Amino acid sequence: MLVCLAPIDPVYRPGDVCSVRQRLLLLVIAALLPLVVVIGALSFISVSQKQADLRDAAVGYSTDILRSVDRELQAQRHLVAVLVRSPTLEGPTPDLERFHEVARRFVAQVEGWDRVILSESGRGQILNTAVSFGTPLPPLVDAPSFDQALKSDDMIVTNLTGPGPFAAGEAAAVALRQRINLPNGQKMVLSVLVRSEMFERTIRQARIEPSWRPFLIDGADRIISAPRAPGATG
């Protein structure tokens, strides 16, 4: 709202002061427009810079997490290789009962391991450390990854799967699968089910700032680990 005040003057014409004030106001607005444009441009540049900084930080944190996960998986690969080369699997007839005991010791000592399963094509599970040796076992879980492991010389990491039979809890897990070539020509697949806690520990090692919430996602777009968002996995 614009207020006009006129002096007492016998020759005053109504509207003169208002017209002058209006013109002055327009001049001020015209003078301020370039400043407003500059401020707007600087604000846009500032927002763009902040977005670029956030993007760079996200890329940096993602790289750090992936490196930590790669180091962890490399360590797991060595542990699985040691178990696969167990003397109990050597010879014409593997001693599966003794291997069951060896595998249970690994599960008890390696942080994040839930259970070890030994499977054979056509027979399904033949050994599971979650139960006593000789317990009747269910068929294969996630047969496609089992077939993939049979064809691969290297350890494969599956997508997140359900807890499955004999699971200690309701949490889903990731399986590390490695083919075993027995001396008698027989082929089996060793599966180590690892809990999400292992990946949570790995993510924490990346030292992400508290304002960020990192997630580790598998090839099926399921969340494997979310240390700062409890209950988001799966």
PDB file of C-alpha atoms in Angstrom:
ATOM      1  CA  MET A   1       0.000   0.000   0.000  1.00  0.00           C
ATOM      2  CA  LEU A   2       1.323   3.417  -0.958  1.00  0.00           C
ATOM      3  CA  VAL A   3       0.519   6.439   1.345  1.00  0.00           C
ATOM      4  CA  CYS A   4       0.540   9.959  -0.182  1.00  0.00           C
ATOM      5  CA  LEU A   5       0.977  13.147   1.891  1.00  0.00           C
ATOM      6  CA  ALA A   6       0.463  16.569   0.256  1.00  0.00           C
ATOM      7  CA  PRO A   7       1.446  20.035   1.702  1.00  0.00           C
ATOM      8  CA  ILE A   8      -1.159  22.798   2.117  1.00  0.00           C
ATOM      9  CA  ASP A   9      -0.643  24.857  -1.036  1.00  0.00           C
ATOM     10  CA  PRO A  10      -3.291  26.860  -2.900  1.00  0.00           C
ATOM     11  CA  VAL A  11      -1.710  25.907  -6.205  1.00  0.00           C
ATOM     12  CA  TYR A  12      -1.355  22.193  -5.345  1.00  0.00           C
ATOM     13  CA  ARG A  13      -2.813  19.830  -7.908  1.00  0.00           C
ATOM     14  CA  PRO A  14      -4.044  16.495  -6.472  1.00  0.00           C
ATOM     15  CA  GLY A  15      -1.944  13.585  -7.587  1.00  0.00           C
ATOM     16  CA  ASP A  16       1.356  15.506  -8.016  1.00  0.00           C
ATOM     17  CA  VAL A  17       3.018  14.050  -4.904  1.00  0.00           C
ATOM     18  CA  CYS A  18       1.638  10.589  -5.538  1.00  0.00           C
ATOM     19  CA  SER A  19       2.938  10.724  -9.088  1.00  0.00           C
ATOM     20  CA  VAL A  20       6.396  11.749  -7.897  1.00  0.00           C
ATOM     21  CA  ARG A  21       6.444   9.030  -5.239  1.00  0.00           C
ATOM     22  CA  GLN A  22       5.314   6.448  -7.743  1.00  0.00           C
ATOM     23  CA  ARG A  23       8.013   7.455 -10.198  1.00  0.00           C
ATOM     24  CA  LEU A  24      10.629   7.320  -7.446  1.00  0.00           C
ATOM     25  CA  LEU A  25       9.363   3.891  -6.454  1.00  0.00           C
ATOM     26  CA  LEU A  26       9.636   2.675 -10.042  1.00  0.00           C
ATOM     27  CA  LEU A  27      13.162   4.063 -10.258  1.00  0.00           C
ATOM     28  CA  VAL A  28      14.135   2.242  -7.078  1.00  0.00           C
ATOM     29  CA  ILE A  29      12.622  -0.986  -8.389  1.00  0.00           C
ATOM     30  CA  ALA A  30      14.440  -0.558 -11.684  1.00  0.00           C
ATOM     31  CA  ALA A  31      17.699   0.007  -9.825  1.00  0.00           C
ATOM     32  CA  LEU A  32      17.144  -3.073  -7.657  1.00  0.00           C
ATOM     33  CA  LEU A  33      16.247  -5.439 -10.497  1.00  0.00           C
ATOM     34  CA  PRO A  34      19.871  -6.084 -11.568  1.00  0.00           C
ATOM     35  CA  LEU A  35      20.765  -6.764  -7.915  1.00  0.00           C
ATOM     36  CA  VAL A  36      17.861  -9.209  -7.592  1.00  0.00           C
ATOM     37  CA  VAL A  37      19.000 -10.974 -10.767  1.00  0.00           C
ATOM     38  CA  VAL A  38      22.564 -11.195  -9.433  1.00  0.00           C
ATOM     39  CA  ILE A  39      21.365 -12.531  -6.079  1.00  0.00           C
ATOM     40  CA  GLY A  40      19.191 -15.087  -7.867  1.00  0.00           C
ATOM     41  CA  ALA A  41      22.094 -16.190 -10.048  1.00  0.00           C
ATOM     42  CA  LEU A  42      24.384 -16.492  -7.025  1.00  0.00           C
ATOM     43  CA  SER A  43      21.729 -18.500  -5.188  1.00  0.00           C
ATOM     44  CA  PHE A  44      21.387 -20.845  -8.172  1.00  0.00           C
ATOM     45  CA  ILE A  45      25.175 -21.241  -8.336  1.00  0.00           C
ATOM     46  CA  SER A  46      25.279 -21.908  -4.591  1.00  0.00           C
ATOM     47  CA  VAL A  47      22.553 -24.557  -4.805  1.00  0.00           C
ATOM     48  CA  SER A  48      24.240 -26.148  -7.817  1.00  0.00           C
ATOM     49  CA  GLN A  49      27.545 -26.218  -5.955  1.00  0.00           C
ATOM     50  CA  LYS A  50      25.913 -27.824  -2.929  1.00  0.00           C
ATOM     51  CA  GLN A  51      24.318 -30.448  -5.174  1.00  0.00           C
ATOM     52  CA  ALA A  52      27.685 -31.114  -6.797  1.00  0.00           C
ATOM     53  CA  ASP A  53      29.326 -31.422  -3.367  1.00  0.00           C
ATOM     54  CA  LEU A  54      26.629 -33.868  -2.227  1.00  0.00           C
ATOM     55  CA  ARG A  55      27.037 -35.875  -5.417  1.00  0.00           C
ATOM     56  CA  ASP A  56      30.815 -36.026  -4.996  1.00  0.00           C
ATOM     57  CA  ALA A  57      30.433 -37.054  -1.364  1.00  0.00           C
ATOM     58  CA  ALA A  58      27.970 -39.816  -2.317  1.00  0.00           C
ATOM     59  CA  VAL A  59      30.349 -41.152  -4.967  1.00  0.00           C
ATOM     60  CA  GLY A  60      33.245 -41.046  -2.526  1.00  0.00           C
ATOM     61  CA  TYR A  61      31.336 -42.839   0.225  1.00  0.00           C
ATOM     62  CA  SER A  62      30.032 -45.453  -2.220  1.00  0.00           C
ATOM     63  CA  THR A  63      33.568 -46.130  -3.426  1.00  0.00           C
ATOM     64  CA  ASP A  64      34.816 -46.516   0.154  1.00  0.00           C
ATOM     65  CA  ILE A  65      31.993 -48.929   1.016  1.00  0.00           C
ATOM     66  CA  LEU A  66      32.558 -51.054  -2.085  1.00  0.00           C
ATOM     67  CA  ARG A  67      36.274 -51.256  -1.317  1.00  0.00           C
ATOM     68  CA  SER A  68      35.513 -52.382   2.223  1.00  0.00           C
ATOM     69  CA  VAL A  69      33.053 -54.981   0.943  1.00  0.00           C
ATOM     70  CA  ASP A  70      35.586 -56.232  -1.603  1.00  0.00           C
ATOM     71  CA  ARG A  71      38.216 -56.629   1.136  1.00  0.00           C
ATOM     72  CA  GLU A  72      35.726 -58.484   3.318  1.00  0.00           C
ATOM     73  CA  LEU A  73      34.688 -60.818   0.492  1.00  0.00           C
ATOM     74  CA  GLN A  74      38.338 -61.500  -0.305  1.00  0.00           C
ATOM     75  CA  ALA A  75      38.889 -62.525   3.318  1.00  0.00           C
ATOM     76  CA  GLN A  76      35.781 -64.716   3.171  1.00  0.00           C
ATOM     77  CA  ARG A  77      37.042 -66.276  -0.049  1.00  0.00           C
ATOM     78  CA  HIS A  78      40.232 -67.374   1.716  1.00  0.00           C
ATOM     79  CA  LEU A  79      38.267 -68.865   4.613  1.00  0.00           C
ATOM     80  CA  VAL A  80      35.977 -70.785   2.267  1.00  0.00           C
ATOM     81  CA  ALA A  81      39.006 -72.056   0.330  1.00  0.00           C
ATOM     82  CA  VAL A  82      40.555 -73.375   3.559  1.00  0.00           C
ATOM     83  CA  LEU A  83      37.345 -75.218   4.401  1.00  0.00           C
ATOM     84  CA  VAL A  84      37.038 -76.644   0.881  1.00  0.00           C
ATOM     85  CA  ARG A  85      40.585 -78.056   1.128  1.00  0.00           C
ATOM     86  CA  SER A  86      39.818 -79.882   4.361  1.00  0.00           C
ATOM     87  CA  PRO A  87      41.575 -83.281   4.521  1.00  0.00           C
ATOM     88  CA  THR A  88      38.227 -84.816   5.447  1.00  0.00           C
ATOM     89  CA  LEU A  89      37.148 -84.385   1.812  1.00  0.00           C
ATOM     90  CA  GLU A  90      40.220 -86.066   0.378  1.00  0.00           C
ATOM     91  CA  GLY A  91      40.441 -89.658  -0.696  1.00  0.00           C
ATOM     92  CA  PRO A  92      38.026 -91.804  -2.689  1.00  0.00           C
ATOM     93  CA  THR A  93      35.288 -91.503  -0.051  1.00  0.00           C
ATOM     94  CA  PRO A  94      34.868 -88.157   1.774  1.00  0.00           C
ATOM     95  CA  ASP A  95      34.404 -88.405   5.528  1.00  0.00           C
ATOM     96  CA  LEU A  96      31.294 -86.204   5.695  1.00  0.00           C
ATOM     97  CA  GLU A  97      30.734 -86.728   9.420  1.00  0.00           C
ATOM     98  CA  ARG A  98      34.203 -85.418  10.264  1.00  0.00           C
ATOM     99  CA  PHE A  99      33.762 -82.572   7.766  1.00  0.00           C
ATOM    100  CA  HIS A 100      30.522 -81.683   9.534  1.00  0.00           C
ATOM    101  CA  GLU A 101      32.462 -81.227  12.775  1.00  0.00           C
ATOM    102  CA  VAL A 102      35.164 -79.148  11.072  1.00  0.00           C
ATOM    103  CA  ALA A 103      32.544 -76.920   9.444  1.00  0.00           C
ATOM    104  CA  ARG A 104      30.728 -76.418  12.751  1.00  0.00           C
ATOM    105  CA  ARG A 105      33.967 -75.167  14.313  1.00  0.00           C
ATOM    106  CA  PHE A 106      34.332 -72.650  11.506  1.00  0.00           C
ATOM    107  CA  VAL A 107      30.775 -71.413  12.080  1.00  0.00           C
ATOM    108  CA  ALA A 108      31.459 -71.045  15.802  1.00  0.00           C
ATOM    109  CA  GLN A 109      34.665 -69.061  15.253  1.00  0.00           C
ATOM    110  CA  VAL A 110      34.047 -66.927  12.156  1.00  0.00           C
ATOM    111  CA  GLU A 111      32.008 -63.808  12.897  1.00  0.00           C
ATOM    112  CA  GLY A 112      28.958 -63.474  10.674  1.00  0.00           C
ATOM    113  CA  TRP A 113      28.746 -67.118   9.575  1.00  0.00           C
ATOM    114  CA  ASP A 114      25.323 -68.623  10.218  1.00  0.00           C
ATOM    115  CA  ARG A 115      25.744 -72.168   8.887  1.00  0.00           C
ATOM    116  CA  VAL A 116      27.551 -74.297   6.313  1.00  0.00           C
ATOM    117  CA  ILE A 117      25.658 -76.470   3.841  1.00  0.00           C
ATOM    118  CA  LEU A 118      27.052 -79.125   1.527  1.00  0.00           C
ATOM    119  CA  SER A 119      24.869 -79.947  -1.461  1.00  0.00           C
ATOM    120  CA  GLU A 120      25.024 -82.304  -4.402  1.00  0.00           C
ATOM    121  CA  SER A 121      23.229 -82.153  -7.723  1.00  0.00           C
ATOM    122  CA  GLY A 122      20.302 -84.539  -7.749  1.00  0.00           C
ATOM    123  CA  ARG A 123      20.430 -85.124  -3.997  1.00  0.00           C
ATOM    124  CA  GLY A 124      19.998 -81.651  -2.562  1.00  0.00           C
ATOM    125  CA  GLN A 125      21.478 -80.923   0.852  1.00  0.00           C
ATOM    126  CA  ILE A 126      23.612 -83.696   2.267  1.00  0.00           C
ATOM    127  CA  LEU A 127      25.064 -81.820   5.221  1.00  0.00           C
ATOM    128  CA  ASN A 128      23.951 -78.811   7.259  1.00  0.00           C
ATOM    129  CA  THR A 129      25.784 -77.533  10.343  1.00  0.00           C
ATOM    130  CA  ALA A 130      22.544 -76.104  11.786  1.00  0.00           C
ATOM    131  CA  VAL A 131      21.476 -79.654  12.699  1.00  0.00           C
ATOM    132  CA  SER A 132      23.149 -82.856  13.776  1.00  0.00           C
ATOM    133  CA  PHE A 133      24.838 -84.992  11.155  1.00  0.00           C
ATOM    134  CA  GLY A 134      22.427 -87.500   9.650  1.00  0.00           C
ATOM    135  CA  THR A 135      19.318 -85.353  10.157  1.00  0.00           C
ATOM    136  CA  PRO A 136      16.974 -85.550   7.132  1.00  0.00           C
ATOM    137  CA  LEU A 137      17.526 -82.412   5.096  1.00  0.00           C
ATOM    138  CA  PRO A 138      15.292 -80.375   2.775  1.00  0.00           C
ATOM    139  CA  PRO A 139      15.882 -79.885  -0.960  1.00  0.00           C
ATOM    140  CA  LEU A 140      18.046 -77.142  -2.429  1.00  0.00           C
ATOM    141  CA  VAL A 141      17.312 -73.505  -1.674  1.00  0.00           C
ATOM    142  CA  ASP A 142      17.968 -71.125  -4.574  1.00  0.00           C
ATOM    143  CA  ALA A 143      18.720 -73.774  -7.213  1.00  0.00           C
ATOM    144  CA  PRO A 144      19.797 -71.227  -9.896  1.00  0.00           C
ATOM    145  CA  SER A 145      22.740 -70.016  -7.802  1.00  0.00           C
ATOM    146  CA  PHE A 146      23.634 -73.639  -7.038  1.00  0.00           C
ATOM    147  CA  ASP A 147      23.821 -74.370 -10.780  1.00  0.00           C
ATOM    148  CA  GLN A 148      25.870 -71.207 -11.276  1.00  0.00           C
ATOM    149  CA  ALA A 149      28.339 -72.318  -8.611  1.00  0.00           C
ATOM    150  CA  LEU A 150      28.701 -75.725 -10.262  1.00  0.00           C
ATOM    151  CA  LYS A 151      29.853 -73.986 -13.464  1.00  0.00           C
ATOM    152  CA  SER A 152      32.178 -71.480 -11.813  1.00  0.00           C
ATOM    153  CA  ASP A 153      35.746 -71.967 -10.653  1.00  0.00           C
ATOM    154  CA  ASP A 154      35.476 -69.001  -8.301  1.00  0.00           C
ATOM    155  CA  MET A 155      33.306 -68.371  -5.266  1.00  0.00           C
ATOM    156  CA  ILE A 156      30.007 -66.695  -6.075  1.00  0.00           C
ATOM    157  CA  VAL A 157      27.950 -64.417  -3.855  1.00  0.00           C
ATOM    158  CA  THR A 158      24.197 -64.878  -4.097  1.00  0.00           C
ATOM    159  CA  ASN A 159      21.451 -62.320  -3.735  1.00  0.00           C
ATOM    160  CA  LEU A 160      19.664 -62.033  -0.416  1.00  0.00           C
ATOM    161  CA  THR A 161      17.565 -65.109   0.331  1.00  0.00           C
ATOM    162  CA  GLY A 162      15.065 -66.020   3.005  1.00  0.00           C
ATOM    163  CA  PRO A 163      16.202 -67.582   6.276  1.00  0.00           C
ATOM    164  CA  GLY A 164      15.361 -71.066   5.005  1.00  0.00           C
ATOM    165  CA  PRO A 165      14.965 -74.268   7.042  1.00  0.00           C
ATOM    166  CA  PHE A 166      16.878 -74.599  10.344  1.00  0.00           C
ATOM    167  CA  ALA A 167      17.714 -70.883  10.406  1.00  0.00           C
ATOM    168  CA  ALA A 168      18.638 -69.510  13.828  1.00  0.00           C
ATOM    169  CA  GLY A 169      16.454 -66.417  13.268  1.00  0.00           C
ATOM    170  CA  GLU A 170      14.077 -64.766  10.841  1.00  0.00           C
ATOM    171  CA  ALA A 171      16.687 -62.574   9.145  1.00  0.00           C
ATOM    172  CA  ALA A 172      17.546 -63.186   5.502  1.00  0.00           C
ATOM    173  CA  ALA A 173      21.094 -64.099   4.545  1.00  0.00           C
ATOM    174  CA  VAL A 174      23.562 -64.094   1.675  1.00  0.00           C
ATOM    175  CA  ALA A 175      25.233 -67.328   0.579  1.00  0.00           C
ATOM    176  CA  LEU A 176      28.861 -67.742  -0.453  1.00  0.00           C
ATOM    177  CA  ARG A 177      28.972 -70.738  -2.786  1.00  0.00           C
ATOM    178  CA  GLN A 178      32.067 -72.631  -3.873  1.00  0.00           C
ATOM    179  CA  ARG A 179      32.287 -75.747  -6.043  1.00  0.00           C
ATOM    180  CA  ILE A 180      34.210 -78.705  -4.640  1.00  0.00           C
ATOM    181  CA  ASN A 181      35.914 -81.130  -7.037  1.00  0.00           C
ATOM    182  CA  LEU A 182      36.383 -84.415  -5.184  1.00  0.00           C
ATOM    183  CA  PRO A 183      39.160 -86.878  -6.121  1.00  0.00           C
ATOM    184  CA  ASN A 184      36.582 -89.414  -7.309  1.00  0.00           C
ATOM    185  CA  GLY A 185      35.253 -86.931  -9.880  1.00  0.00           C
ATOM    186  CA  GLN A 186      32.204 -86.075  -7.821  1.00  0.00           C
ATOM    187  CA  LYS A 187      31.201 -82.397  -7.609  1.00  0.00           C
ATOM    188  CA  MET A 188      29.539 -80.711  -4.676  1.00  0.00           C
ATOM    189  CA  VAL A 189      28.774 -77.145  -3.703  1.00  0.00           C
ATOM    190  CA  LEU A 190      29.765 -75.707  -0.363  1.00  0.00           C
ATOM    191  CA  SER A 191      27.461 -72.898   0.784  1.00  0.00           C
ATOM    192  CA  VAL A 192      28.276 -70.570   3.663  1.00  0.00           C
ATOM    193  CA  LEU A 193      25.305 -68.482   4.786  1.00  0.00           C
ATOM    194  CA  VAL A 194      26.422 -65.156   6.222  1.00  0.00           C
ATOM    195  CA  ARG A 195      24.275 -62.789   8.243  1.00  0.00           C
ATOM    196  CA  SER A 196      23.834 -59.129   7.404  1.00  0.00           C
ATOM    197  CA  GLU A 197      25.837 -58.177  10.512  1.00  0.00           C
ATOM    198  CA  MET A 198      29.001 -59.014   8.610  1.00  0.00           C
ATOM    199  CA  PHE A 199      28.203 -56.368   5.994  1.00  0.00           C
ATOM    200  CA  GLU A 200      27.110 -53.876   8.641  1.00  0.00           C
ATOM    201  CA  ARG A 201      30.525 -54.147  10.260  1.00  0.00           C
ATOM    202  CA  THR A 202      32.115 -53.674   6.847  1.00  0.00           C
ATOM    203  CA  ILE A 203      30.056 -50.536   6.125  1.00  0.00           C
ATOM    204  CA  ARG A 204      30.999 -49.034   9.492  1.00  0.00           C
ATOM    205  CA  GLN A 205      34.655 -49.431   8.609  1.00  0.00           C
ATOM    206  CA  ALA A 206      34.123 -46.941   5.770  1.00  0.00           C
ATOM    207  CA  ARG A 207      33.470 -44.211   8.413  1.00  0.00           C
ATOM    208  CA  ILE A 208      30.506 -42.538   6.774  1.00  0.00           C
ATOM    209  CA  GLU A 209      29.403 -39.224   8.301  1.00  0.00           C
ATOM    210  CA  PRO A 210      26.407 -39.506  10.677  1.00  0.00           C
ATOM    211  CA  SER A 211      24.208 -37.429   8.362  1.00  0.00           C
ATOM    212  CA  TRP A 212      24.311 -40.157   5.692  1.00  0.00           C
ATOM    213  CA  ARG A 213      22.355 -43.426   5.716  1.00  0.00           C
ATOM    214  CA  PRO A 214      24.232 -46.043   3.651  1.00  0.00           C
ATOM    215  CA  PHE A 215      22.516 -49.095   2.149  1.00  0.00           C
ATOM    216  CA  LEU A 216      24.054 -52.175   0.544  1.00  0.00           C
ATOM    217  CA  ILE A 217      21.812 -53.551  -2.219  1.00  0.00           C
ATOM    218  CA  ASP A 218      22.090 -56.859  -4.094  1.00  0.00           C
ATOM    219  CA  GLY A 219      21.529 -57.606  -7.774  1.00  0.00           C
ATOM    220  CA  ALA A 220      17.797 -58.048  -7.198  1.00  0.00           C
ATOM    221  CA  ASP A 221      17.463 -54.563  -5.633  1.00  0.00           C
ATOM    222  CA  ARG A 222      16.975 -55.990  -2.147  1.00  0.00           C
ATOM    223  CA  ILE A 223      18.657 -54.300   0.789  1.00  0.00           C
ATOM    224  CA  ILE A 224      21.345 -56.559   2.246  1.00  0.00           C
ATOM    225  CA  SER A 225      22.467 -54.218   4.970  1.00  0.00           C
ATOM    226  CA  ALA A 226      21.345 -50.854   6.365  1.00  0.00           C
ATOM    227  CA  PRO A 227      23.175 -50.221   9.656  1.00  0.00           C
ATOM    228  CA  ARG A 228      21.455 -46.851  10.226  1.00  0.00           C
ATOM    229  CA  ALA A 229      17.969 -47.976   9.197  1.00  0.00           C
ATOM    230  CA  PRO A 230      17.073 -51.007  11.337  1.00  0.00           C
ATOM    231  CA  GLY A 231      14.395 -53.185   9.815  1.00  0.00           C
ATOM    232  CA  ALA A 232      14.985 -51.946   6.253  1.00  0.00           C
ATOM    233  CA  THR A 233      16.756 -55.097   5.045  1.00  0.00           C
ATOM    234  CA  GLY A 234      15.025 -57.526   2.745  1.00  0.00           C
TER     235      GLY A 234
END
